[in-house]
mmCIF file with all atom_site columns, C-alpha atoms in Angstrom:
data_model
loop_
_atom_site.group_PDB
_atom_site.id
_atom_site.type_symbol
_atom_site.label_atom_id
_atom_site.label_alt_id
_atom_site.label_comp_id
_atom_site.label_asym_id
_atom_site.label_entity_id
_atom_site.label_seq_id
_atom_site.pdbx_PDB_ins_code
_atom_site.Cartn_x
_atom_site.Cartn_y
_atom_site.Cartn_z
_atom_site.occupancy
_atom_site.B_iso_or_equiv
_atom_site.pdbx_formal_charge
_atom_site.auth_seq_id
_atom_site.auth_comp_id
_atom_site.auth_asym_id
_atom_site.auth_atom_id
_atom_site.pdbx_PDB_model_num
ATOM 1   C CA . GLU B 1 1   ? 8.963  9.170   3.146   1.00 90.00 ? 11  GLU B CA 1
ATOM 2   C CA . VAL B 1 2   ? 10.177 8.406   -0.377  1.00 90.00 ? 12  VAL B CA 1
ATOM 3   C CA . LEU B 1 3   ? 7.532  6.602   -2.406  1.00 93.00 ? 13  LEU B CA 1
ATOM 4   C CA . LEU B 1 4   ? 7.745  5.432   -6.019  1.00 96.00 ? 14  LEU B CA 1
ATOM 5   C CA . VAL B 1 5   ? 4.674  3.917   -7.633  1.00 97.00 ? 15  VAL B CA 1
ATOM 6   C CA . GLU B 1 6   ? 5.178  2.192   -10.967 1.00 97.00 ? 16  GLU B CA 1
ATOM 7   C CA . SER B 1 7   ? 2.324  1.330   -13.301 1.00 97.00 ? 17  SER B CA 1
ATOM 8   C CA . GLY B 1 8   ? 1.602  0.417   -16.905 1.00 97.00 ? 18  GLY B CA 1
ATOM 9   C CA . GLY B 1 9   ? 3.102  -3.039  -17.095 1.00 96.00 ? 19  GLY B CA 1
ATOM 10  C CA . GLY B 1 10  ? 1.425  -5.902  -18.902 1.00 97.00 ? 20  GLY B CA 1
ATOM 11  C CA . SER B 1 11  ? 1.758  -8.686  -21.433 1.00 98.00 ? 21  SER B CA 1
ATOM 12  C CA . VAL B 1 12  ? 2.406  -8.068  -25.117 1.00 98.00 ? 22  VAL B CA 1
ATOM 13  C CA . GLN B 1 13  ? 3.674  -9.965  -28.104 1.00 98.00 ? 23  GLN B CA 1
ATOM 14  C CA . THR B 1 14  ? 7.035  -9.421  -29.740 1.00 98.00 ? 24  THR B CA 1
ATOM 15  C CA . GLY B 1 15  ? 7.082  -6.080  -31.514 1.00 98.00 ? 25  GLY B CA 1
ATOM 16  C CA . GLY B 1 16  ? 4.449  -4.556  -29.262 1.00 98.00 ? 26  GLY B CA 1
ATOM 17  C CA . SER B 1 17  ? 4.616  -1.433  -27.119 1.00 98.00 ? 27  SER B CA 1
ATOM 18  C CA . LEU B 1 18  ? 3.981  -0.463  -23.528 1.00 98.00 ? 28  LEU B CA 1
ATOM 19  C CA . LYS B 1 19  ? 4.338  2.767   -21.581 1.00 98.00 ? 29  LYS B CA 1
ATOM 20  C CA . LEU B 1 20  ? 5.358  2.663   -17.956 1.00 98.00 ? 30  LEU B CA 1
ATOM 21  C CA . SER B 1 21  ? 4.734  5.448   -15.468 1.00 98.00 ? 31  SER B CA 1
ATOM 22  C CA . CYS B 1 22  ? 6.316  6.140   -12.118 1.00 98.00 ? 32  CYS B CA 1
ATOM 23  C CA . THR B 1 23  ? 4.813  8.702   -9.771  1.00 98.00 ? 33  THR B CA 1
ATOM 24  C CA . ALA B 1 24  ? 7.108  9.901   -7.013  1.00 97.00 ? 34  ALA B CA 1
ATOM 25  C CA . SER B 1 25  ? 6.609  11.592  -3.679  1.00 96.00 ? 35  SER B CA 1
ATOM 26  C CA . GLY B 1 26  ? 8.610  12.394  -0.582  1.00 95.00 ? 36  GLY B CA 1
ATOM 27  C CA . PHE B 1 27  ? 11.440 14.303  -2.267  1.00 96.00 ? 37  PHE B CA 1
ATOM 28  C CA . PRO B 1 28  ? 11.875 17.306  -4.609  1.00 97.00 ? 38  PRO B CA 1
ATOM 29  C CA . PHE B 1 29  ? 11.123 15.589  -7.907  1.00 97.00 ? 39  PHE B CA 1
ATOM 30  C CA . ASP B 1 30  ? 11.890 18.541  -10.166 1.00 95.00 ? 40  ASP B CA 1
ATOM 31  C CA . SER B 1 31  ? 15.458 18.762  -8.855  1.00 97.00 ? 41  SER B CA 1
ATOM 32  C CA . THR B 1 32  ? 16.130 15.026  -8.925  1.00 97.00 ? 42  THR B CA 1
ATOM 33  C CA . ASP B 1 33  ? 17.455 12.940  -11.801 1.00 98.00 ? 43  ASP B CA 1
ATOM 34  C CA . MET B 1 34  ? 15.237 9.923   -12.431 1.00 98.00 ? 44  MET B CA 1
ATOM 35  C CA . GLY B 1 35  ? 15.557 6.635   -14.224 1.00 98.00 ? 45  GLY B CA 1
ATOM 36  C CA . TRP B 1 36  ? 14.623 3.014   -14.684 1.00 98.00 ? 46  TRP B CA 1
ATOM 37  C CA . TYR B 1 37  ? 16.179 -0.358  -13.875 1.00 97.00 ? 47  TYR B CA 1
ATOM 38  C CA . ARG B 1 38  ? 14.885 -3.839  -14.564 1.00 97.00 ? 48  ARG B CA 1
ATOM 39  C CA . GLN B 1 39  ? 15.252 -7.256  -12.991 1.00 97.00 ? 49  GLN B CA 1
ATOM 40  C CA . ALA B 1 40  ? 14.688 -10.435 -14.956 1.00 95.00 ? 50  ALA B CA 1
ATOM 41  C CA . PRO B 1 41  ? 14.840 -13.903 -13.390 1.00 88.00 ? 51  PRO B CA 1
ATOM 42  C CA . GLU B 1 42  ? 18.427 -15.190 -13.193 1.00 87.00 ? 52  GLU B CA 1
ATOM 43  C CA . ASN B 1 43  ? 19.739 -11.864 -14.557 1.00 91.00 ? 53  ASN B CA 1
ATOM 44  C CA . GLU B 1 44  ? 21.518 -9.029  -12.829 1.00 93.00 ? 54  GLU B CA 1
ATOM 45  C CA . CYS B 1 45  ? 19.822 -5.761  -11.994 1.00 94.00 ? 55  CYS B CA 1
ATOM 46  C CA . GLU B 1 46  ? 20.133 -3.819  -15.251 1.00 96.00 ? 56  GLU B CA 1
ATOM 47  C CA . PHE B 1 47  ? 20.269 -0.066  -15.837 1.00 96.00 ? 57  PHE B CA 1
ATOM 48  C CA . ILE B 1 48  ? 17.758 0.889   -18.516 1.00 98.00 ? 58  ILE B CA 1
ATOM 49  C CA . SER B 1 49  ? 17.566 4.648   -18.751 1.00 98.00 ? 59  SER B CA 1
ATOM 50  C CA . SER B 1 50  ? 17.981 7.962   -16.969 1.00 98.00 ? 60  SER B CA 1
ATOM 51  C CA . ILE B 1 51  ? 16.746 11.494  -17.443 1.00 98.00 ? 61  ILE B CA 1
ATOM 52  C CA . ARG B 1 52  ? 18.432 14.416  -15.751 1.00 97.00 ? 62  ARG B CA 1
ATOM 53  C CA . THR B 1 53  ? 16.673 17.515  -14.505 1.00 97.00 ? 63  THR B CA 1
ATOM 54  C CA . SER B 1 54  ? 18.109 19.237  -17.594 1.00 96.00 ? 64  SER B CA 1
ATOM 55  C CA . GLY B 1 55  ? 16.326 16.734  -19.823 1.00 96.00 ? 65  GLY B CA 1
ATOM 56  C CA . ILE B 1 56  ? 19.480 14.942  -20.915 1.00 98.00 ? 66  ILE B CA 1
ATOM 57  C CA . THR B 1 57  ? 18.788 11.257  -21.359 1.00 98.00 ? 67  THR B CA 1
ATOM 58  C CA . ARG B 1 58  ? 20.870 8.100   -21.364 1.00 98.00 ? 68  ARG B CA 1
ATOM 59  C CA . TYR B 1 59  ? 20.037 4.518   -22.303 1.00 98.00 ? 69  TYR B CA 1
ATOM 60  C CA . GLY B 1 60  ? 21.449 1.069   -21.787 1.00 97.00 ? 70  GLY B CA 1
ATOM 61  C CA . ASP B 1 61  ? 22.767 -0.589  -24.938 1.00 97.00 ? 71  ASP B CA 1
ATOM 62  C CA . SER B 1 62  ? 20.077 -3.262  -24.869 1.00 97.00 ? 72  SER B CA 1
ATOM 63  C CA . VAL B 1 63  ? 17.236 -0.740  -25.214 1.00 98.00 ? 73  VAL B CA 1
ATOM 64  C CA . LYS B 1 64  ? 18.841 2.102   -27.148 1.00 98.00 ? 74  LYS B CA 1
ATOM 65  C CA . GLY B 1 65  ? 16.693 3.141   -30.113 1.00 97.00 ? 75  GLY B CA 1
ATOM 66  C CA . ARG B 1 66  ? 13.611 1.307   -28.808 1.00 98.00 ? 76  ARG B CA 1
ATOM 67  C CA . PHE B 1 67  ? 12.844 2.902   -25.435 1.00 98.00 ? 77  PHE B CA 1
ATOM 68  C CA . THR B 1 68  ? 12.250 6.584   -24.667 1.00 98.00 ? 78  THR B CA 1
ATOM 69  C CA . ILE B 1 69  ? 12.307 8.147   -21.233 1.00 98.00 ? 79  ILE B CA 1
ATOM 70  C CA . SER B 1 70  ? 10.491 11.377  -20.379 1.00 98.00 ? 80  SER B CA 1
ATOM 71  C CA . ARG B 1 71  ? 9.306  13.262  -17.338 1.00 98.00 ? 81  ARG B CA 1
ATOM 72  C CA . ASP B 1 72  ? 6.521  15.591  -16.276 1.00 98.00 ? 82  ASP B CA 1
ATOM 73  C CA . ASN B 1 73  ? 7.632  17.640  -13.289 1.00 97.00 ? 83  ASN B CA 1
ATOM 74  C CA . GLY B 1 74  ? 4.121  19.021  -12.808 1.00 97.00 ? 84  GLY B CA 1
ATOM 75  C CA . LYS B 1 75  ? 2.895  15.493  -12.164 1.00 98.00 ? 85  LYS B CA 1
ATOM 76  C CA . ASN B 1 76  ? 6.008  14.204  -10.376 1.00 98.00 ? 86  ASN B CA 1
ATOM 77  C CA . THR B 1 77  ? 6.044  11.419  -12.943 1.00 98.00 ? 87  THR B CA 1
ATOM 78  C CA . VAL B 1 78  ? 8.665  9.763   -15.102 1.00 98.00 ? 88  VAL B CA 1
ATOM 79  C CA . TYR B 1 79  ? 7.681  7.646   -18.097 1.00 98.00 ? 89  TYR B CA 1
ATOM 80  C CA . LEU B 1 80  ? 9.262  4.882   -20.132 1.00 98.00 ? 90  LEU B CA 1
ATOM 81  C CA . GLN B 1 81  ? 7.866  4.346   -23.621 1.00 98.00 ? 91  GLN B CA 1
ATOM 82  C CA . MET B 1 82  ? 8.884  0.890   -24.796 1.00 98.00 ? 92  MET B CA 1
ATOM 83  C CA . ASN B 1 83  ? 8.577  0.016   -28.475 1.00 98.00 ? 93  ASN B CA 1
ATOM 84  C CA . SER B 1 84  ? 9.641  -2.986  -30.540 1.00 98.00 ? 94  SER B CA 1
ATOM 85  C CA . LEU B 1 85  ? 9.555  -5.148  -27.455 1.00 98.00 ? 95  LEU B CA 1
ATOM 86  C CA . LYS B 1 86  ? 11.432 -8.444  -27.437 1.00 98.00 ? 96  LYS B CA 1
ATOM 87  C CA . PRO B 1 87  ? 11.073 -11.526 -25.197 1.00 97.00 ? 97  PRO B CA 1
ATOM 88  C CA . GLU B 1 88  ? 14.374 -10.598 -23.549 1.00 96.00 ? 98  GLU B CA 1
ATOM 89  C CA . ASP B 1 89  ? 12.730 -7.386  -22.316 1.00 97.00 ? 99  ASP B CA 1
ATOM 90  C CA . THR B 1 90  ? 10.602 -9.507  -19.986 1.00 97.00 ? 100 THR B CA 1
ATOM 91  C CA . ALA B 1 91  ? 11.349 -8.298  -16.455 1.00 98.00 ? 101 ALA B CA 1
ATOM 92  C CA . VAL B 1 92  ? 10.085 -6.291  -13.534 1.00 98.00 ? 102 VAL B CA 1
ATOM 93  C CA . TYR B 1 93  ? 10.800 -2.631  -14.173 1.00 98.00 ? 103 TYR B CA 1
ATOM 94  C CA . TYR B 1 94  ? 11.607 -0.267  -11.313 1.00 98.00 ? 104 TYR B CA 1
ATOM 95  C CA . CYS B 1 95  ? 12.061 3.467   -11.312 1.00 97.00 ? 105 CYS B CA 1
ATOM 96  C CA . ALA B 1 96  ? 14.791 5.076   -9.282  1.00 96.00 ? 106 ALA B CA 1
ATOM 97  C CA . ALA B 1 97  ? 15.847 8.482   -8.054  1.00 95.00 ? 107 ALA B CA 1
ATOM 98  C CA . ASP B 1 98  ? 19.368 9.681   -8.919  1.00 93.00 ? 108 ASP B CA 1
ATOM 99  C CA . PRO B 1 99  ? 19.942 6.467   -10.903 1.00 93.00 ? 109 PRO B CA 1
ATOM 100 C CA . GLU B 1 100 ? 23.482 7.174   -12.085 1.00 91.00 ? 110 GLU B CA 1
ATOM 101 C CA . ASN B 1 101 ? 24.886 7.839   -8.615  1.00 92.00 ? 111 ASN B CA 1
ATOM 102 C CA . LEU B 1 102 ? 23.625 4.732   -6.863  1.00 93.00 ? 112 LEU B CA 1
ATOM 103 C CA . THR B 1 103 ? 26.060 2.405   -5.181  1.00 93.00 ? 113 THR B CA 1
ATOM 104 C CA . HIS B 1 104 ? 25.868 -1.278  -6.088  1.00 93.00 ? 114 HIS B CA 1
ATOM 105 C CA . ILE B 1 105 ? 23.890 -2.008  -2.938  1.00 94.00 ? 115 ILE B CA 1
ATOM 106 C CA . GLN B 1 106 ? 21.520 0.842   -3.680  1.00 93.00 ? 116 GLN B CA 1
ATOM 107 C CA . GLN B 1 107 ? 20.977 -0.504  -7.195  1.00 93.00 ? 117 GLN B CA 1
ATOM 108 C CA . LEU B 1 108 ? 20.190 -3.901  -5.728  1.00 92.00 ? 118 LEU B CA 1
ATOM 109 C CA . SER B 1 109 ? 17.701 -2.311  -3.323  1.00 92.00 ? 119 SER B CA 1
ATOM 110 C CA . VAL B 1 110 ? 15.928 -0.779  -6.308  1.00 95.00 ? 120 VAL B CA 1
ATOM 111 C CA . CYS B 1 111 ? 15.674 -4.169  -8.032  1.00 94.00 ? 121 CYS B CA 1
ATOM 112 C CA . TRP B 1 112 ? 14.599 -5.846  -4.819  1.00 92.00 ? 122 TRP B CA 1
ATOM 113 C CA . GLY B 1 113 ? 11.561 -3.580  -4.793  1.00 91.00 ? 123 GLY B CA 1
ATOM 114 C CA . TYR B 1 114 ? 12.581 -1.688  -1.676  1.00 91.00 ? 124 TYR B CA 1
ATOM 115 C CA . TRP B 1 115 ? 11.505 1.709   -3.092  1.00 90.00 ? 125 TRP B CA 1
ATOM 116 C CA . GLY B 1 116 ? 8.566  0.652   -5.269  1.00 92.00 ? 126 GLY B CA 1
ATOM 117 C CA . GLN B 1 117 ? 6.671  -2.480  -6.204  1.00 94.00 ? 127 GLN B CA 1
ATOM 118 C CA . GLY B 1 118 ? 7.799  -2.410  -9.829  1.00 97.00 ? 128 GLY B CA 1
ATOM 119 C CA . ALA B 1 119 ? 5.855  -3.099  -13.009 1.00 98.00 ? 129 ALA B CA 1
ATOM 120 C CA . GLN B 1 120 ? 5.888  -6.544  -14.594 1.00 98.00 ? 130 GLN B CA 1
ATOM 121 C CA . VAL B 1 121 ? 6.471  -6.569  -18.342 1.00 98.00 ? 131 VAL B CA 1
ATOM 122 C CA . THR B 1 122 ? 6.054  -9.851  -20.189 1.00 98.00 ? 132 THR B CA 1
ATOM 123 C CA . VAL B 1 123 ? 6.827  -10.182 -23.887 1.00 98.00 ? 133 VAL B CA 1
ATOM 124 C CA . SER B 1 124 ? 5.844  -13.382 -25.635 1.00 97.00 ? 134 SER B CA 1
ATOM 125 C CA . SER B 1 125 ? 7.224  -14.646 -28.916 1.00 92.00 ? 135 SER B CA 1
#
């Protein structure tokens, strides 16, 4: 059974930082690309970042230069370091396996919390 457990969310002020973690089980983590999506109220499910098994990373335009993704295969965990947070970063953040090959429905299932409960991030001005 695939299980993704996100943690590390919270409330911060504009300019603050948070680090999210996602621990995975039920599939071969070290041979699986991983990533993050987010869902804000009244917004579409948004791709945030991905990290391939090779270590190559990619970021959405809205977070480029502020967020950093990393992974620890020994701990089956992917991280998202978020700096210079803005109120528009407020959302529930979900991690995903093979994030760049998901169909639209699969992306929606990620942001509906089907694979993990997500981590709430709230940034106040």
